[in-house]
Coordinates of C-alpha atoms in Angstrom, one line a residue:
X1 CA 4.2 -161.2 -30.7
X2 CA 4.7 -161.0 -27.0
X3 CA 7.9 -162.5 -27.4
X4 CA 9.1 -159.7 -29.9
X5 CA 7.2 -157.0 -27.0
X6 CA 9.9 -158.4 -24.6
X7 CA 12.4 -158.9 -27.1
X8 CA 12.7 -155.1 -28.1
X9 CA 12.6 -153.7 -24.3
X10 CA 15.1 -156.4 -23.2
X11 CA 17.6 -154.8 -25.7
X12 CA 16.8 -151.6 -25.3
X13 CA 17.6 -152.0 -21.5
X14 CA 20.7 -153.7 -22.5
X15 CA 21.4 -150.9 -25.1
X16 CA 21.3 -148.3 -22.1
X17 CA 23.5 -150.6 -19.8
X18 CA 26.1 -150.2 -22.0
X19 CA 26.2 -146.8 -22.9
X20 CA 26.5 -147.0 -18.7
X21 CA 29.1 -149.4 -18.6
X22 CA 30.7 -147.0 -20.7
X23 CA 30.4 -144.1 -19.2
X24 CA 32.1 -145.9 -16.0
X25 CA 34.8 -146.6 -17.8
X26 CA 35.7 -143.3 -19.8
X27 CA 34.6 -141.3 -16.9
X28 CA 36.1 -142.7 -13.6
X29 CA 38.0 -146.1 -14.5
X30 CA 40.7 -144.7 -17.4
X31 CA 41.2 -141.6 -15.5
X32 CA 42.2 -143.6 -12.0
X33 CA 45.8 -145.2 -13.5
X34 CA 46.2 -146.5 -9.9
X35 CA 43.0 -148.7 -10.2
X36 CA 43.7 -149.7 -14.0
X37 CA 47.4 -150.8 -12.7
X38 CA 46.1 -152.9 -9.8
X39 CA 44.2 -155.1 -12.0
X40 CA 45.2 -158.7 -12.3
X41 CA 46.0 -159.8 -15.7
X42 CA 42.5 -161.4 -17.0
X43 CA 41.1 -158.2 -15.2
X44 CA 43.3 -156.1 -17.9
X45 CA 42.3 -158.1 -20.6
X46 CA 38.1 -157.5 -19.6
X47 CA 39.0 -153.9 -19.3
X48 CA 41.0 -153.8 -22.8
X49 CA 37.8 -155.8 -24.4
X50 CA 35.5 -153.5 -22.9
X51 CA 36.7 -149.8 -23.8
X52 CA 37.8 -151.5 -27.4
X53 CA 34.7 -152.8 -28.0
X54 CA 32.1 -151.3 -25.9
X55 CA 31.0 -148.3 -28.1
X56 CA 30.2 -150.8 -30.6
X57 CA 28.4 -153.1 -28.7
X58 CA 25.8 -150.2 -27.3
X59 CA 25.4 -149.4 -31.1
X60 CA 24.6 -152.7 -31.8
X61 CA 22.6 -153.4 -29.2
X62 CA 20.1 -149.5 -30.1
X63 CA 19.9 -151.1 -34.0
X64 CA 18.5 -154.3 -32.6
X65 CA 16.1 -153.3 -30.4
X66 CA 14.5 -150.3 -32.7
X67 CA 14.6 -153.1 -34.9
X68 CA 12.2 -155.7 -32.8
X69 CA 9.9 -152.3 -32.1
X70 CA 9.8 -151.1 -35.9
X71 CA 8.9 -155.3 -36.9
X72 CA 6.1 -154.6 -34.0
X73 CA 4.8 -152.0 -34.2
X74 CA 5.5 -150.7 -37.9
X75 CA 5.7 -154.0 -39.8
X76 CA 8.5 -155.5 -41.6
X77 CA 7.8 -153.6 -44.4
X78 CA 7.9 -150.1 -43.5
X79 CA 10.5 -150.7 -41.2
X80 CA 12.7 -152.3 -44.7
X81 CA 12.1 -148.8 -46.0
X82 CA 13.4 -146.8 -43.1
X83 CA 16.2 -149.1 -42.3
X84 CA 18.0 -149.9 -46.0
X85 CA 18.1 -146.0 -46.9
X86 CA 18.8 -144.4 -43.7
X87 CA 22.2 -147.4 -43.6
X88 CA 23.3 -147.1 -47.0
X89 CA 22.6 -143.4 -47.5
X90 CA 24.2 -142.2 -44.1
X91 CA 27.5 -144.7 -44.8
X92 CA 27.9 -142.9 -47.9
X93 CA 27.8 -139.5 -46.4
X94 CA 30.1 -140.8 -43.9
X95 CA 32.6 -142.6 -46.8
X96 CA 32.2 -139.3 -48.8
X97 CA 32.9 -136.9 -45.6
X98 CA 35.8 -139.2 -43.9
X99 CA 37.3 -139.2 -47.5
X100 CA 36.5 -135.2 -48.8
X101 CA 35.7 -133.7 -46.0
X102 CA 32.1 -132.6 -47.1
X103 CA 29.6 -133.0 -46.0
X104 CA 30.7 -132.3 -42.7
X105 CA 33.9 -131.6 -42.9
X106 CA 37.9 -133.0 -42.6
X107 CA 37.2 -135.8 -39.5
X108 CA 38.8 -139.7 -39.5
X109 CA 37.5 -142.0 -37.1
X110 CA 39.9 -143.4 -34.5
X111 CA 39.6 -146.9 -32.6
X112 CA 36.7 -148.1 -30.7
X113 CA 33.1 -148.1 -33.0
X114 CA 34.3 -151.4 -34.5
X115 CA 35.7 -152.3 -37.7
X116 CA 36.1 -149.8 -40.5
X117 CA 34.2 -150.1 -43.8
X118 CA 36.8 -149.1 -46.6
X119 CA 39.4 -148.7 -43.6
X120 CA 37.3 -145.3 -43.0
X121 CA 34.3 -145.6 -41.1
X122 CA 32.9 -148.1 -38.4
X123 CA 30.6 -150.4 -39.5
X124 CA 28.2 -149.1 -36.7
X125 CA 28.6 -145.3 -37.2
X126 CA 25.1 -146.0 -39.9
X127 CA 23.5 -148.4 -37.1
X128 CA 23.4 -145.6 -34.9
X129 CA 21.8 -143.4 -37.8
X130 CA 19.4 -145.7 -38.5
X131 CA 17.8 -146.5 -34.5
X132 CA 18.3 -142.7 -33.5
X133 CA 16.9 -141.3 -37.0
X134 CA 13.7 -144.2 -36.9
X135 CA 13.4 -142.9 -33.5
X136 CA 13.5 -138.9 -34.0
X137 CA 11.0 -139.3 -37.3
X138 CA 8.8 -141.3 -35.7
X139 CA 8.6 -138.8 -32.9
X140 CA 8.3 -136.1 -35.7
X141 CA 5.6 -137.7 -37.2
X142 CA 3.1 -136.9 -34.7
X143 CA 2.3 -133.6 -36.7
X144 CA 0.8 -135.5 -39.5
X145 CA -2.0 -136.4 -37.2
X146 CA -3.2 -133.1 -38.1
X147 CA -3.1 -133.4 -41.5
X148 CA -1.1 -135.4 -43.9
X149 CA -0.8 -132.3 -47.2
X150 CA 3.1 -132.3 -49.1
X151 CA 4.4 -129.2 -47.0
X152 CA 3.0 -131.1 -43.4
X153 CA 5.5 -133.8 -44.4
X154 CA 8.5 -131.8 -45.2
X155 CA 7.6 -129.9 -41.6
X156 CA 8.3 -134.0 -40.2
X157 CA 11.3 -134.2 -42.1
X158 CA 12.6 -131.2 -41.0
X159 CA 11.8 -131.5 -37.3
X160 CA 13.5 -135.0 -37.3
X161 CA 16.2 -134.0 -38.9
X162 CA 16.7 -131.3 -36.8
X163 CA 16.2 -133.3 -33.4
X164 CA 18.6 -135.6 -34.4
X165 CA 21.4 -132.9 -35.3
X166 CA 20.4 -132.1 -31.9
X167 CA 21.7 -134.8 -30.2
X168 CA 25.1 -134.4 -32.5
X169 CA 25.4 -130.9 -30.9
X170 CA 26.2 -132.7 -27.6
X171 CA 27.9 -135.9 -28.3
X172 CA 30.4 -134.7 -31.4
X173 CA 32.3 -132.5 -28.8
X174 CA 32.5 -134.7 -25.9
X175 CA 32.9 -137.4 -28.7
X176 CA 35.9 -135.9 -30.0
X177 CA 37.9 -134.4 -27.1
X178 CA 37.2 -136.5 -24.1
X179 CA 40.3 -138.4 -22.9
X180 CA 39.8 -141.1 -25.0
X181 CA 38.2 -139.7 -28.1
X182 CA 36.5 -141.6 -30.9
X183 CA 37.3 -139.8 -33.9
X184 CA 39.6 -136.2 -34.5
X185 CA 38.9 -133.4 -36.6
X186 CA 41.5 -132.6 -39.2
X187 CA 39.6 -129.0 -39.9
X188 CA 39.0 -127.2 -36.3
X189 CA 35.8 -124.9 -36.4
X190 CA 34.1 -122.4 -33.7
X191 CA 31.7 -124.5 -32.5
X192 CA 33.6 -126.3 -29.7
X193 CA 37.1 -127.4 -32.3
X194 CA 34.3 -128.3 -34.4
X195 CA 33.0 -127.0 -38.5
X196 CA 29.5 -125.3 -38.4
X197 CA 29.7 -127.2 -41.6
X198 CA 29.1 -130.6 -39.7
X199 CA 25.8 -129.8 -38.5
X200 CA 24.4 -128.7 -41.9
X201 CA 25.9 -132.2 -42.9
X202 CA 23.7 -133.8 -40.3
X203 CA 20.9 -131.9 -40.8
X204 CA 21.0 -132.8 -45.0
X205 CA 22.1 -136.4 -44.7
X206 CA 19.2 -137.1 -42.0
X207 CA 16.5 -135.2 -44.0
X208 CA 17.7 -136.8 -47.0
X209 CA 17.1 -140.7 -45.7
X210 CA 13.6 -139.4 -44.1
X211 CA 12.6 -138.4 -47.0
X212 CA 13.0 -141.1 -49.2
X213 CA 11.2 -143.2 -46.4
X214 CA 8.5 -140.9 -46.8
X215 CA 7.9 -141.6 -49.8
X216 CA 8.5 -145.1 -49.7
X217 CA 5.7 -145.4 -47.4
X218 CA 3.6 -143.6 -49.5
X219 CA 1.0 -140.8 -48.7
X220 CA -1.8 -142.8 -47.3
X221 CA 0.8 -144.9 -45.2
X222 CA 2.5 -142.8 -43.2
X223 CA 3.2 -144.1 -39.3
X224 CA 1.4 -141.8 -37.4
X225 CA 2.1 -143.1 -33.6
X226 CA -0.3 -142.5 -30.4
X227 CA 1.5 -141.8 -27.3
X228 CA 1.8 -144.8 -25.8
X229 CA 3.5 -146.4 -29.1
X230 CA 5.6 -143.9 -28.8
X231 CA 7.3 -144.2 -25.4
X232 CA 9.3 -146.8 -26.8
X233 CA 11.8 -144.2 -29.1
X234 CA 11.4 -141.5 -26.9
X235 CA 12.9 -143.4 -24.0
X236 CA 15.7 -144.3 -26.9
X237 CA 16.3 -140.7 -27.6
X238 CA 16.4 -139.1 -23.9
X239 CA 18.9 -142.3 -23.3
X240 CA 21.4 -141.1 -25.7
X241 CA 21.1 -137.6 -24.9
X242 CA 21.9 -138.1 -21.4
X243 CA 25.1 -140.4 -22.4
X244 CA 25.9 -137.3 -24.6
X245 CA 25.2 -135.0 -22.0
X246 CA 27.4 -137.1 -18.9
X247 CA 30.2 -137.4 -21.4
X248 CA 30.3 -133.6 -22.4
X249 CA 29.9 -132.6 -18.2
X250 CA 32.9 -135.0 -17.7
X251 CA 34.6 -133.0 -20.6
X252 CA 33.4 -129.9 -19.5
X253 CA 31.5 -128.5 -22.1
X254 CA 28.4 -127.3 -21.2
X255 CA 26.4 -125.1 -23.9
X256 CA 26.0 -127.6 -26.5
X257 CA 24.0 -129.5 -23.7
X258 CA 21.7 -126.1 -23.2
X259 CA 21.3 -125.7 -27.4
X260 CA 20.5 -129.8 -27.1
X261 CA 17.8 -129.4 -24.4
X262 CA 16.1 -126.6 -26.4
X263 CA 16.2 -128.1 -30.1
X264 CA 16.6 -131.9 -29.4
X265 CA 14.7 -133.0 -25.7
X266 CA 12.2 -129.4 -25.5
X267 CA 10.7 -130.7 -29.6
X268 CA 10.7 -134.7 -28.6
X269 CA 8.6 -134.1 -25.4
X270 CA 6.7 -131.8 -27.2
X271 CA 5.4 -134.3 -29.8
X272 CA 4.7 -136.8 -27.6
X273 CA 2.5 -135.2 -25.4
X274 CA 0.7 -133.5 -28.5
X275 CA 0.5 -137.1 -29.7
X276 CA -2.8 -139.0 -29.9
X277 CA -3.9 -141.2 -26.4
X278 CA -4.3 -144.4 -27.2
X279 CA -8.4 -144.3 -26.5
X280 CA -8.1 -141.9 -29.4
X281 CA -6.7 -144.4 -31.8
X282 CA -8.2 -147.5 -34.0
X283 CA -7.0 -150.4 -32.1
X284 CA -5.7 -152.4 -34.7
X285 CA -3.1 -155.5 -34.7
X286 CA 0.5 -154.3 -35.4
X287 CA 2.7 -156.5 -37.3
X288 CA 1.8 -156.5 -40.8
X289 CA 2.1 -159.6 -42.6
X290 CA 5.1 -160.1 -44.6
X291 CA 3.7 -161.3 -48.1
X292 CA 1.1 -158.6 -48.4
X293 CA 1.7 -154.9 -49.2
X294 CA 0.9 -152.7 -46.1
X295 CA -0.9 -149.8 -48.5
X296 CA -3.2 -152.9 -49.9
X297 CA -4.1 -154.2 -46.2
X298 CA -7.2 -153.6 -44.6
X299 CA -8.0 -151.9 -41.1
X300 CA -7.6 -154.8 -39.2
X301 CA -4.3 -155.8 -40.7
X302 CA -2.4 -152.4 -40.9
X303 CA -0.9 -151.2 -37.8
X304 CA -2.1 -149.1 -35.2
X305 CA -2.4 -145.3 -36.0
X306 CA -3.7 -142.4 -34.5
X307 CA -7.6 -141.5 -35.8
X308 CA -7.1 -137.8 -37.4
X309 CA -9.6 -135.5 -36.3

């Protein structure tokens, strides 16, 4: 168990060195030709290696580690039914919108996110819907400590799915017209070159995933985090804000990061601090075993969860 405590921060650090490393990069190494031409030749080839792969390595590297803390703190179980539909169902929204154009409109990706599923989308573009969604419902589902009726759970389906089109608000324009964008839009919109029609995409391909993890986990099994438990994705969340935010300063485009702050970071800290303190909650052991259904276990098998009042 420790080892899997140490595992999930380990990466998580890693995760935000990279989105560092590659903000260096796109920020003050490719602009400065000078420095990139006075490189030696294996120098050139780290560089090349780095600004071709690097987006998909810090993608990789979030999916892991929100991994390791779902296994901990969640169990396998629940954290199989957040991770297969929020994958598979984001991928197709993506295959379906790089291919259509809806849900979010006429985009193709361009080079750096890895290699492309179908030739159309990189094969991380659903890892990083899976660790920020886990991470923004999660967050969200700090209002069920207050009561767990049908509409209460639509209200944390909503309010995920809305911080997490919050975090799109910043990084699809900085994303998508920095110097050396990641994907192009093929249908240019008001908001920043981009469709309003992409955020309504966001907001209905992340509520759809939550919801059917919802309901996989059942009524009397919903996650229901105390604060502590929950530094873990919120640290996550204001990590790839902030990339979001450095990269949209460097492009200069600032009131996405204003409409981010008050929808995406204001709602996150919110929860959390409205969340249960851990001398609040039933300590009980975390990681669920793996040959027992976590709606069947007892207290002292199911993980921890804050006591409702």
């Amino acid at each position: 168990m420790r080892r899997v405590i140490s595992a999930q921060w380990i990466t998580l650090a890693a995760h935000l060195a990279a989105m560092l490393f590659g903000l260096v990069g796109l920020l003050l190494v490719m602009p400065n030709t000078e420095f990139i031409e006075s490189l030696s030749e294996l120098g050139l080839q780290i560089f090349a290696m780095g600004m071709q792969g690097g987006g998909a390595v810090f993608m990789i590297l979030g999916a892991i580690s929100i991994s390791l803390y779902g296994w901990h703190t969640l169990g396998a179980k629940r954290l199989f039914a957040f991770l297969i539909p929020s994958v598979f169902l984001s991928l197709g929204s993506e295959l379906l919108g790089t291919s259509t154009g809806f849900p979010f409109g006429g985009y193709s990706y361009l080079s750096g996110l890895g290699t492309k599923i179908a030739g159309l989308v990189p094969f991380t573009i659903p890892l990083s819907w899976f660790y920020m969604g886990l991470a923004c419902f999660l967050i969200a589902n700090t209002t069920l400590r207050f009561g767990n009726h049908w509409m209460q759970r639509v209200e944390a389906i909503a309010l995920g799915a809305m911080m997490l089109t919050s975090w799109d608000f910043v990084l699809d324009p900085a994303m998508s017209q920095a110097a050396f964008p990641f994907w192009e839009w093929h249908q240019p919109g008001a908001f920043f070159g981009m469709p309003l029609q992409n955020f309504a995409g966001w907001m209905g391909t992340g509520a759809l995933f939550m919801t059917v993890a919802s309901l996989l986990w059942g009524k009397d099994n919903q996650p229901i985090l105390n604060r502590k438990q929950l530094v873990f994705p919120v640290i996550m969340y204001i990590g790839n804000f902030v990339f979001a935010t450095i990269l949209s300063c460097g492009a200069s485009i600032y009131p996405p990061i204003f409409l981010g702050l008050l929808l995406g970071v204001a709602p996150v800290l919110g929860m959390w601090f409205s969340a249960a303190k851990e001398e609040d909650t039933v300590p009980t052991p975390a990681l669920e075993s793996l040959s027992t259904s976590p709606i069947a276990l007892p207290k002292s098998s199911q993980p921890e969860v804050a006591a409702r009042r």
